[in-house]
Amino acid sequence: MAGRPKIFDKHEVVNKAADLFWSKGYEAASTEELLAAMGIGKGSFYLAFPEGKRELFEKALDQFNNGALQRLYAALEKGGEPVEAIRRFFLDMAVAPKEEHGKGCFMGNTVAALSNIDDELKQKAVQRLKQLEQLFYNAISKAKQQGTLKTGEDTATLARYLLTLWNGLNITRRMYTDPKVLRPLIELQLKILH
Amino acid sequence: MAGRPKIFDKHEVVNKAADLFWSKGYEAASTEELLAAMGIGKGSFYLAFPEGKRELFEKALDQFNNGALQRLYAALEKGGEPVEAIRRFFLDMAVAPKEEHGKGCFMGNTVAALSNIDDELKQKAVQRLKQLEQLFYNAISKAKQQGTLKTGEDTATLARYLLTLWNGLNITRRMYTDPKVLRPLIELQLKILH
DNA sequence: ACTATTTTGTACTATTTGGTAAAAAATAAA
DNA sequence: TTTATTTTTTACCAAATAGTACAAAATAGT
């Protein structure tokens, strides 16, 4: 295959762009900043992403993976106790670095920002959040089967409870970053899993 | 007092602007759109708000009042049973018009959008959310004193639980607008007040 | 070495944006 | 009725923005 060699990996630059979108949001992240963050020029960019910024954002939404979420996924895969994995997932938020508090949830931010602006992009973010809900659903199902979670509450509703907790904490953590505030708050929220 | 008469009331146009900011957010609401929504021209606008769009947004944050929230405030003022007032406040979200679901919480949206963009505006939104938290705090205090709420949980933490519920629901309601989903979710979330 | 192919870098452009300036209009006071 | 004052209207502007065009560069195959 002939041609001048590429100087970047598409997957990698999308990750870098996603990180900036996560911090600043779709509108506030300018193409210039994005190019700087990705380390490529306009020519390369518009060749790789002919639709420009919007296409880049779409790819970012598809490919984004929150570190904390990946750990939860891994813990559940590994067959650890589901309720304990969920507890840890949420309690870890209380001691996250301040910069992470400020960023919140990329998908939640997107849903909030684009609900009345760009329905297609919003729906993509919604879809990713529903994946998280599904993760909760599976974990709760498993815990119920195992008998580690004994509650009369509906599994689907419990999953949405946790989803709503996630959504809410990602706003509240911008108001309170102190673990002394966040920890007891999260503990209280998780009492439902007793 | 001499001079050409004003054709608008400042308070009123700020409300109209706030409504657009609520729908579209700070960045996405262009000055042009804002002027159209307010029904005034550039000259009038920059005379009344010399700092422009940002000043208008500040005023909008200060002066904004969510209808649902006003009703909660009124119910509590009137001396109604606090826990019941809070229950109604949240359960009413389940049957809100779809357009309101799409808008979510103006302050939550602002915190999410401006956390890494404009700290001063973000702080103003945070402050307003803390007012809501305070409202919850007072209501819970009162209910505890009256004996209508018997729980060992800390009042401050319960208030932040409700604040986080508010924050979370205002994202989740963009994913699910069906009362059949929202109602049982909110019921479950409010079990803590039993 | 030459050619076809692909990517990169750079200069350019059209549009949108928030904002300014100044003339025209509408009033109250003298 | 004139004047001072305040607001509105309209024309203008500078900066930023996303995006385009195209020449130069770097490779593989012949």
PDB file of C-alpha atoms in Angstrom, chain B residues 11 26 51 66 71 77 81 85 89 92 96 107 124 132 136-137 153-154 161 170 185:
ATOM      1  CA  HIS B  11     -37.359  41.699  35.230  1.00  0.00           C
ATOM      2  CA  TYR B  26     -25.426  29.387  28.063  1.00  0.00           C
ATOM      3  CA  GLU B  51     -21.737  43.493  30.083  1.00  0.00           C
ATOM      4  CA  ASN B  66     -38.775  26.819  38.792  1.00  0.00           C
ATOM      5  CA  ARG B  71     -45.100  25.173  44.704  1.00  0.00           C
ATOM      6  CA  GLU B  77     -44.698  27.992  54.024  1.00  0.00           C
ATOM      7  CA  GLU B  81     -46.989  18.336  56.388  1.00  0.00           C
ATOM      8  CA  ALA B  85     -44.996  18.212  50.491  1.00  0.00           C
ATOM      9  CA  PHE B  89     -42.903  17.677  44.793  1.00  0.00           C
ATOM     10  CA  ASP B  92     -45.243  15.484  40.351  1.00  0.00           C
ATOM     11  CA  ALA B  96     -44.693  16.655  34.050  1.00  0.00           C
ATOM     12  CA  MET B 107     -29.021  25.005  37.759  1.00  0.00           C
ATOM     13  CA  LYS B 124     -23.822  30.934  41.250  1.00  0.00           C
ATOM     14  CA  LEU B 132     -32.840  23.953  47.503  1.00  0.00           C
ATOM     15  CA  PHE B 136     -35.092  20.196  52.169  1.00  0.00           C
ATOM     16  CA  TYR B 137     -33.097  20.561  55.364  1.00  0.00           C
ATOM     17  CA  GLU B 153     -30.522   9.394  59.707  1.00  0.00           C
ATOM     18  CA  ASP B 154     -28.673  12.679  59.874  1.00  0.00           C
ATOM     19  CA  TYR B 161     -29.903  12.747  49.550  1.00  0.00           C
ATOM     20  CA  ASN B 170     -33.310  15.689  36.068  1.00  0.00           C
ATOM     21  CA  LEU B 185     -38.572   4.957  40.544  1.00  0.00           C
TER      22      LEU B 185
END
